[in-house]
Coordinates of C-alpha atoms in Angstrom, one line a residue:
M1 CA 0.0 0.0 0.0
T2 CA 1.3 3.4 -0.9
P3 CA 2.3 5.4 2.2
A4 CA 0.0 8.3 2.8
F5 CA 2.6 10.9 2.3
Y6 CA 3.1 9.9 -1.3
L7 CA -0.6 10.7 -2.0
Q8 CA 0.2 14.4 -1.5
P9 CA 2.0 16.1 -4.4
P10 CA 5.2 17.9 -3.4
L11 CA 4.7 21.6 -2.7
A12 CA 5.7 23.7 -5.7
A13 CA 8.5 26.2 -5.1
P14 CA 7.3 29.7 -4.8
P15 CA 7.8 31.8 -8.0
P16 CA 10.9 34.0 -8.2
D17 CA 9.0 37.2 -7.6
E18 CA 7.5 35.8 -4.4
I19 CA 10.9 34.6 -3.2
T20 CA 12.3 38.1 -3.8
S21 CA 9.4 39.8 -2.1
R22 CA 9.8 37.5 0.9
R23 CA 13.5 38.1 1.1
R24 CA 13.0 41.9 0.9
W25 CA 10.4 41.6 3.7
L26 CA 12.6 39.6 6.0
V27 CA 15.7 41.8 5.4
G28 CA 13.6 44.9 5.9
N29 CA 12.3 43.6 9.2
G30 CA 15.8 42.7 10.3
C31 CA 17.4 46.0 9.3
F32 CA 14.6 47.9 11.1
I33 CA 15.3 46.0 14.3
A34 CA 19.0 46.5 14.0
F35 CA 18.5 50.2 13.2
L36 CA 16.3 50.7 16.3
A37 CA 18.9 49.0 18.5
L38 CA 21.7 51.2 17.0
I39 CA 19.7 54.3 17.7
L40 CA 18.4 53.4 21.2
V41 CA 21.4 51.6 22.7
G42 CA 24.3 52.5 20.4
V43 CA 27.5 50.6 19.7
A44 CA 28.7 50.6 23.3
P45 CA 26.0 49.8 25.8
L46 CA 26.7 50.0 29.5
Q47 CA 29.4 52.5 29.0
E48 CA 29.7 56.2 29.8
L49 CA 28.7 58.9 27.4
A50 CA 31.7 61.2 27.9
I51 CA 33.2 64.2 26.0
T52 CA 36.5 63.1 24.5
E53 CA 39.4 64.9 22.9
R54 CA 38.1 63.7 19.4
V55 CA 35.4 66.4 19.3
G56 CA 33.8 66.6 15.9
Q57 CA 35.4 63.3 14.6
G58 CA 32.3 61.3 15.2
D59 CA 31.9 57.7 16.1
I60 CA 33.4 55.6 13.2
A61 CA 31.7 52.3 14.3
N62 CA 28.3 54.1 14.5
Q63 CA 28.8 55.6 11.0
I64 CA 29.9 52.3 9.5
L65 CA 26.8 50.6 10.8
H66 CA 24.5 53.3 9.5
L67 CA 26.1 53.1 6.1
S68 CA 25.8 49.3 6.2
I69 CA 22.1 49.5 6.8
F70 CA 21.7 52.0 4.0
A71 CA 23.7 49.8 1.6
I72 CA 21.7 46.7 2.5
L73 CA 18.4 48.5 1.9
V74 CA 19.6 49.8 -1.5
L75 CA 20.7 46.3 -2.5
N76 CA 17.6 44.6 -1.1
T77 CA 15.4 45.7 -4.0
G78 CA 15.1 42.6 -6.1
T79 CA 15.9 42.7 -9.8
K80 CA 14.8 46.3 -10.5
L81 CA 15.4 49.4 -8.4
T82 CA 12.3 51.7 -8.6
A83 CA 12.4 55.4 -8.2
R84 CA 10.4 55.2 -4.9
Q85 CA 13.0 52.7 -3.5
L86 CA 15.9 54.9 -4.5
Q87 CA 14.4 58.1 -3.3
P88 CA 11.6 57.7 -0.7
V89 CA 12.1 61.1 0.9
P90 CA 9.4 63.7 0.0
V91 CA 10.4 66.9 -1.7
T92 CA 9.5 69.1 1.3
I93 CA 12.2 67.4 3.4
L94 CA 14.6 67.4 0.5
L95 CA 14.3 71.2 0.4
V96 CA 15.3 71.4 4.0
L97 CA 18.3 69.1 3.5
A98 CA 19.3 71.1 0.4
Y99 CA 19.3 74.3 2.3
C100 CA 21.4 72.7 5.0
L101 CA 23.8 71.6 2.3
V102 CA 24.1 75.1 1.0
S103 CA 24.9 76.3 4.5
V104 CA 27.9 73.9 4.5
S105 CA 29.6 76.3 2.0
W106 CA 29.9 78.9 4.8
A107 CA 30.3 76.5 7.7
I108 CA 33.2 77.1 10.1
E109 CA 34.3 73.5 9.7
P110 CA 32.8 72.3 6.3
I111 CA 34.1 68.7 6.6
I112 CA 32.5 68.2 10.0
S113 CA 29.3 70.0 8.9
L114 CA 29.0 67.9 5.7
R115 CA 29.6 64.6 7.6
R116 CA 26.9 65.5 10.2
L117 CA 24.5 66.5 7.4
V118 CA 25.2 63.2 5.5
L119 CA 24.4 61.2 8.7
T120 CA 21.2 63.2 9.2
G121 CA 20.1 62.7 5.6
L122 CA 21.0 59.0 5.9
V123 CA 18.8 58.5 9.0
I124 CA 15.9 60.3 7.3
W125 CA 16.3 58.3 4.1
V126 CA 16.4 55.0 6.0
L127 CA 13.3 55.8 8.1
F128 CA 11.2 56.7 5.0
R129 CA 12.4 53.6 3.3
F130 CA 11.5 51.4 6.2
V131 CA 8.0 52.8 6.3
A132 CA 7.6 52.5 2.5
D133 CA 8.8 48.8 2.6
L134 CA 7.1 47.6 5.8
G135 CA 3.9 49.7 5.8
Y136 CA 2.1 51.4 8.7
D137 CA 1.0 48.4 10.7
R138 CA 4.2 46.4 10.5
T139 CA 6.4 49.4 11.3
L140 CA 4.4 50.1 14.5
L141 CA 4.3 46.4 15.5
I142 CA 8.1 46.0 15.3
L143 CA 8.6 49.4 17.1
R144 CA 6.4 48.3 20.0
I145 CA 8.1 44.9 20.3
V146 CA 11.6 46.5 20.3
M147 CA 10.6 49.2 22.8
I148 CA 9.1 46.6 25.2
A149 CA 12.3 44.5 24.9
L150 CA 14.4 47.6 25.5
L151 CA 12.4 48.3 28.7
V152 CA 13.0 44.8 30.0
L153 CA 16.8 45.2 29.3
N154 CA 16.7 48.6 31.1
Y155 CA 15.2 47.1 34.2
A156 CA 17.7 44.2 34.1
S157 CA 20.6 46.7 33.8
V158 CA 19.4 48.7 36.8
F159 CA 18.9 45.7 39.1
L160 CA 21.6 43.3 37.9
T161 CA 24.5 45.6 36.9
P162 CA 26.2 48.7 38.3
Y163 CA 25.8 50.5 34.9
G164 CA 22.0 51.0 34.9
V165 CA 22.3 54.1 37.2
H166 CA 24.3 57.2 36.5
P167 CA 27.5 57.1 38.6
P168 CA 29.3 60.2 39.8
L169 CA 30.4 62.3 36.8
R170 CA 32.5 65.5 36.9
E171 CA 30.4 67.1 34.1
E172 CA 26.9 66.2 35.3
S173 CA 26.8 65.7 39.0
S174 CA 23.0 66.4 39.0
V175 CA 22.3 63.1 37.2
V176 CA 24.0 60.9 39.7
G177 CA 21.6 58.1 40.8
N178 CA 19.2 58.6 37.9
W179 CA 18.1 55.5 36.0
R180 CA 19.3 55.1 32.4
G181 CA 19.4 51.3 31.9
V182 CA 21.4 50.1 28.9
M183 CA 21.0 53.5 27.3
P184 CA 23.7 56.2 27.3
H185 CA 21.9 58.9 29.2
K186 CA 18.9 59.2 31.5
N187 CA 17.2 61.8 29.2
I188 CA 17.4 59.3 26.3
A189 CA 15.9 56.6 28.5
G190 CA 13.2 59.0 29.6
A191 CA 12.2 59.8 26.1
A192 CA 12.1 56.1 25.1
C193 CA 9.8 55.4 28.1
A194 CA 7.5 58.3 27.3
F195 CA 7.3 57.2 23.7
L196 CA 6.5 53.6 24.7
V197 CA 3.6 54.9 26.8
I198 CA 2.2 56.9 23.8
L199 CA 2.5 53.8 21.6
E200 CA 0.8 51.5 24.0
M201 CA -1.9 53.9 24.8
F202 CA -3.0 54.7 21.2
D203 CA -1.9 51.7 19.2
V204 CA -3.9 48.9 20.8
R205 CA -4.0 46.3 18.0
R206 CA -2.5 42.8 18.1
F207 CA -1.2 43.1 21.7
P208 CA -3.3 41.7 24.6
R209 CA -4.5 44.6 26.8
L210 CA -2.8 43.1 29.9
I211 CA 0.6 43.3 28.2
S212 CA -0.1 46.9 27.2
W213 CA -1.1 48.0 30.6
V214 CA 1.9 46.2 32.3
A215 CA 4.2 47.9 29.7
I216 CA 2.6 51.3 30.4
A217 CA 2.9 50.9 34.2
A218 CA 6.5 49.7 33.9
A219 CA 7.5 52.5 31.5
L220 CA 6.0 55.2 33.8
V221 CA 7.9 53.8 36.8
F222 CA 11.1 53.8 34.9
L223 CA 10.4 57.3 33.5
N224 CA 9.9 58.6 37.0
Y225 CA 13.3 57.2 38.1
T226 CA 15.1 58.7 35.2
V227 CA 14.1 62.1 36.5
S228 CA 13.9 63.3 32.9
K229 CA 11.8 66.4 33.5
T230 CA 11.1 67.2 29.8
S231 CA 9.8 63.7 29.0
I232 CA 7.8 63.5 32.3
G233 CA 6.1 66.7 31.6
L234 CA 5.5 66.0 27.9
V235 CA 4.0 62.5 28.2
G236 CA 0.9 63.7 30.0
F237 CA 0.5 66.6 27.6
C238 CA 0.8 64.4 24.6
L239 CA -1.7 61.8 25.9
I240 CA -4.2 64.5 26.6
G241 CA -3.6 66.0 23.2
G242 CA -4.1 62.7 21.5
W243 CA -7.4 62.1 23.3
L244 CA -8.7 65.6 22.5
V245 CA -7.8 65.1 18.8
R246 CA -9.3 61.6 18.5
P247 CA -13.0 62.8 18.0
Y248 CA -11.9 65.1 15.2
S249 CA -13.0 64.1 11.7
A250 CA -11.3 65.4 8.5
N251 CA -14.8 65.8 7.0
Y252 CA -14.9 69.0 9.0
R253 CA -11.5 70.3 8.0
S254 CA -13.0 73.4 6.5
I255 CA -13.5 74.9 10.0
L256 CA -10.0 73.8 11.1
A257 CA -8.4 77.0 9.9
V258 CA -10.9 79.1 11.9
V259 CA -10.2 77.1 15.1
A260 CA -6.5 77.3 14.5
L261 CA -6.6 81.0 14.1
I262 CA -8.7 81.4 17.3
A263 CA -6.2 79.2 19.2
A264 CA -3.2 81.1 17.8
G265 CA -4.8 84.4 18.8
F266 CA -5.5 83.1 22.3
A267 CA -1.9 81.9 22.6
L268 CA -0.5 85.3 21.5
Q269 CA -2.7 87.1 24.1
L270 CA -1.4 84.8 26.8
A271 CA 2.2 85.3 25.7
S272 CA 1.7 89.1 25.6
A273 CA 0.1 89.2 29.1
Y274 CA 2.9 87.1 30.6
Q275 CA 5.8 88.4 28.5
P276 CA 7.8 89.8 31.5
E277 CA 7.5 86.5 33.4
L278 CA 8.5 84.5 30.2
A279 CA 11.4 86.8 29.5
N280 CA 12.7 86.5 33.1
S281 CA 12.4 82.7 33.1
V282 CA 14.4 82.4 29.8
T283 CA 17.2 84.8 30.9
D284 CA 17.4 83.6 34.5
P285 CA 20.6 81.4 34.6
A286 CA 19.0 79.1 37.3
S287 CA 15.8 78.5 35.4
F288 CA 15.1 75.3 33.5
T289 CA 17.9 73.5 35.3
G290 CA 20.6 75.8 33.9
R291 CA 19.2 76.2 30.4
G292 CA 18.5 79.9 31.2
A293 CA 22.3 80.4 31.1
I294 CA 22.5 78.9 27.6
W295 CA 19.6 80.4 25.7
P296 CA 20.6 84.1 26.0
I297 CA 24.0 83.2 24.5
L298 CA 22.3 81.6 21.5
I299 CA 19.9 84.5 21.1
D300 CA 22.7 87.0 21.1
Y301 CA 24.7 85.0 18.6
A302 CA 21.7 84.5 16.4
S303 CA 21.0 88.2 16.4
E304 CA 24.5 88.9 15.1
H305 CA 24.4 86.1 12.4
L306 CA 20.6 86.1 11.7
W307 CA 20.7 85.2 8.0
T308 CA 23.4 82.6 7.8
G309 CA 24.2 81.2 11.2
A310 CA 27.4 79.3 11.7
G311 CA 26.6 76.6 9.1
F312 CA 24.9 73.3 9.6
G313 CA 26.2 71.5 12.7
S314 CA 28.9 74.1 13.2
F315 CA 28.2 75.7 16.5
W316 CA 28.8 73.0 19.1
Q317 CA 31.7 70.5 19.5
I318 CA 33.8 71.3 16.5
G319 CA 36.9 71.8 18.5
N320 CA 38.6 75.2 19.3
A321 CA 36.8 76.7 16.3
S322 CA 33.4 76.3 18.0
P323 CA 31.7 79.7 18.2
I324 CA 30.7 79.0 21.8
W325 CA 34.3 79.1 22.9
S326 CA 34.7 82.7 21.6
I327 CA 31.6 83.7 23.7
T328 CA 32.1 82.0 27.0
R329 CA 34.5 79.7 28.8
S330 CA 32.0 78.6 31.4
W331 CA 30.4 75.1 31.7
V332 CA 28.1 76.1 28.9
A333 CA 30.9 75.8 26.3
Q334 CA 31.3 72.1 27.1
S335 CA 27.7 71.3 26.3
S336 CA 26.9 69.3 23.2
H337 CA 23.8 71.3 22.2
G338 CA 21.8 74.3 23.3
H339 CA 18.9 72.4 24.9
N340 CA 16.5 74.0 22.5
G341 CA 16.3 72.5 19.0
Y342 CA 14.8 75.6 17.4
L343 CA 17.5 77.9 18.8
D344 CA 20.2 75.5 17.6
L345 CA 18.7 75.7 14.1
L346 CA 18.8 79.5 14.4
V347 CA 22.5 79.6 15.3
T348 CA 23.5 77.1 12.6
I349 CA 21.3 77.6 9.5
G350 CA 20.0 81.1 10.3
L351 CA 16.5 82.5 10.2
P352 CA 15.6 81.4 6.6
G353 CA 16.7 77.8 7.3
T354 CA 14.9 77.7 10.6
V355 CA 11.7 78.9 9.1
L356 CA 12.0 76.4 6.3
A357 CA 12.7 73.5 8.7
V358 CA 9.9 74.4 11.0
A359 CA 7.5 74.8 8.1
M360 CA 8.4 71.4 6.5
L361 CA 9.0 69.3 9.6
V362 CA 6.3 70.7 11.9
V363 CA 3.6 72.8 10.1
W364 CA 3.2 70.8 6.9
P365 CA 3.1 67.4 8.6
L366 CA 0.4 68.7 11.0
M367 CA -1.6 70.1 8.1
R368 CA -1.4 66.7 6.3
L369 CA -2.4 64.9 9.4
F370 CA -5.5 67.0 10.0
L371 CA -6.5 67.5 6.3
S372 CA -6.2 63.9 5.1
L373 CA -9.4 61.9 4.7
S374 CA -7.5 58.6 4.6
I375 CA -6.1 58.8 8.2
S376 CA -8.4 57.2 10.7
K377 CA -9.3 58.8 14.1
Q378 CA -7.2 56.3 16.0
Q379 CA -4.2 56.8 13.7
R380 CA -4.5 60.6 13.9
A381 CA -4.5 60.5 17.7
L382 CA -1.4 58.4 17.8
L383 CA 0.5 60.4 15.1
F384 CA -0.5 63.7 16.7
A385 CA 0.8 62.5 20.1
M386 CA 4.1 61.3 18.4
L387 CA 4.5 64.7 16.6
A388 CA 3.6 66.7 19.7
F389 CA 6.3 64.8 21.7
G390 CA 9.0 65.5 19.1
I391 CA 7.9 69.2 18.7
G392 CA 7.6 69.8 22.5
H393 CA 10.8 68.0 23.4
N394 CA 12.8 70.4 21.3
L395 CA 11.8 73.3 23.5
T396 CA 14.2 72.1 26.2
E397 CA 16.3 69.6 24.4
S398 CA 17.9 69.6 20.9
S399 CA 17.2 66.8 18.5
I400 CA 15.6 68.3 15.3
L401 CA 17.9 67.6 12.3
N402 CA 20.4 66.2 14.8
G403 CA 21.5 63.0 13.1
P404 CA 20.6 59.8 14.8
S405 CA 19.3 61.2 18.1
V406 CA 16.4 59.2 19.6
V407 CA 13.7 61.9 19.5
E408 CA 14.7 63.0 16.0
V409 CA 14.1 59.4 14.9
F410 CA 10.7 59.4 16.6
L411 CA 9.7 62.7 15.0
I412 CA 10.8 61.6 11.5
L413 CA 9.1 58.3 11.9
A414 CA 5.9 60.0 12.7
I415 CA 6.2 62.3 9.7
A416 CA 7.0 59.3 7.4
L417 CA 3.9 57.4 8.7
I418 CA 1.7 60.5 8.0
Y419 CA 3.1 60.7 4.5
R420 CA 2.5 57.0 4.0
L421 CA -1.1 57.1 5.0
A422 CA -1.8 60.4 3.2
E423 CA -0.2 59.1 0.0
L424 CA -2.1 55.8 0.1
G425 CA -5.3 57.8 0.5
R426 CA -4.5 60.0 -2.5
Y427 CA -3.6 57.0 -4.6
A428 CA -6.8 55.2 -3.6
A429 CA -8.8 58.3 -4.8
L430 CA -6.8 58.4 -8.0
L431 CA -7.4 54.6 -8.5
R432 CA -11.2 55.1 -8.2
R433 CA -11.1 57.9 -10.9
E434 CA -8.5 56.7 -13.4
G435 CA -7.6 53.1 -12.7
P436 CA -4.1 51.7 -11.7
H437 CA -1.3 54.2 -11.7
P438 CA 2.4 53.5 -11.8
A439 CA 3.2 56.1 -9.1
V440 CA 1.8 54.0 -6.3
W441 CA 3.9 54.1 -3.1
R442 CA 4.5 50.5 -2.4

């Protein structure tokens, strides 16, 4: 009698196109996980983040890994490289990068400026490519899994190793005892925890609710022990903002401009009424945990170099040529950034570049988010909270257009997801009117 397994014909090998598609999918998933690990933990976990003599030279291993991920994604395209795979970044962001490239021509240290810009552009390209390859759902699923795994590692580092808590440091005695886990700094760990809370609160698919609530509680506890004041303050604001935005429907977008104008007018009135208090808080050296000693210096420098700035990435940590050393020799000069992303843009790419960057990285994504009919209410709540965190975080920290910084990655990822959903909605409308179109964003 013929054995039963002979009665079943052998499974046919998948066609070449399917094999290629499956390989691209697997490589894309693996590269995204590796990229997130590189951004969140870095190449030297459980080691101190210290200022060295090699200021401006960058981390060679870090740069090689970023370039490797970029090269794998370029090569992982199958038999034909499409225009969308080669250039997934929208024109609006390309304009910002192009202006930054122009500013390299007058940068104090053009080589350092160019290298930092290339790394920034590389991170943006990789993020848009990941979203284009993996899609909205898969991107967020991988992100949540990685963030939960990172939280577990952070707790293990705190309780099982001496590296999970900031030890005494000459430069930053105020952070001694704060939790950081396997991450380089407590502010980075705080931002990661806050972002995980936002993800778990608004993206509720595929995960059991028990896991989500445990993750939220654990992230909030860890966030509290990081003593990262910016992230602690922002997470509540972003959650409230997401919940307030959720009932909004893009079908009523015609009245959005009126509401925005009313809100802007109200904000201007408040700012005018409390202008003296705001000015004193900004200029007081003791305010905002010392940031009040940094911001007046940046404002003064920007007023003297309003139209050009120092050139992209050419104000902090470029050696003795750093403008900050010609202004002050205090502890401020040893900082790696100005603790305000918008002021750092102002002193590096000037007022025109800052206006362009804010318009294309803040205003336009918000407009697309609220005007697109293809973005659901749940998606809009999550993406608004993600955007709000990135925008608000740059008021007291500096990450916007700052290479592979954690909050910059969160912000660009939110923008890429907004573009993804908006473009798919636009293509769906085009498909209904004209049939299949070759410009689909796959």
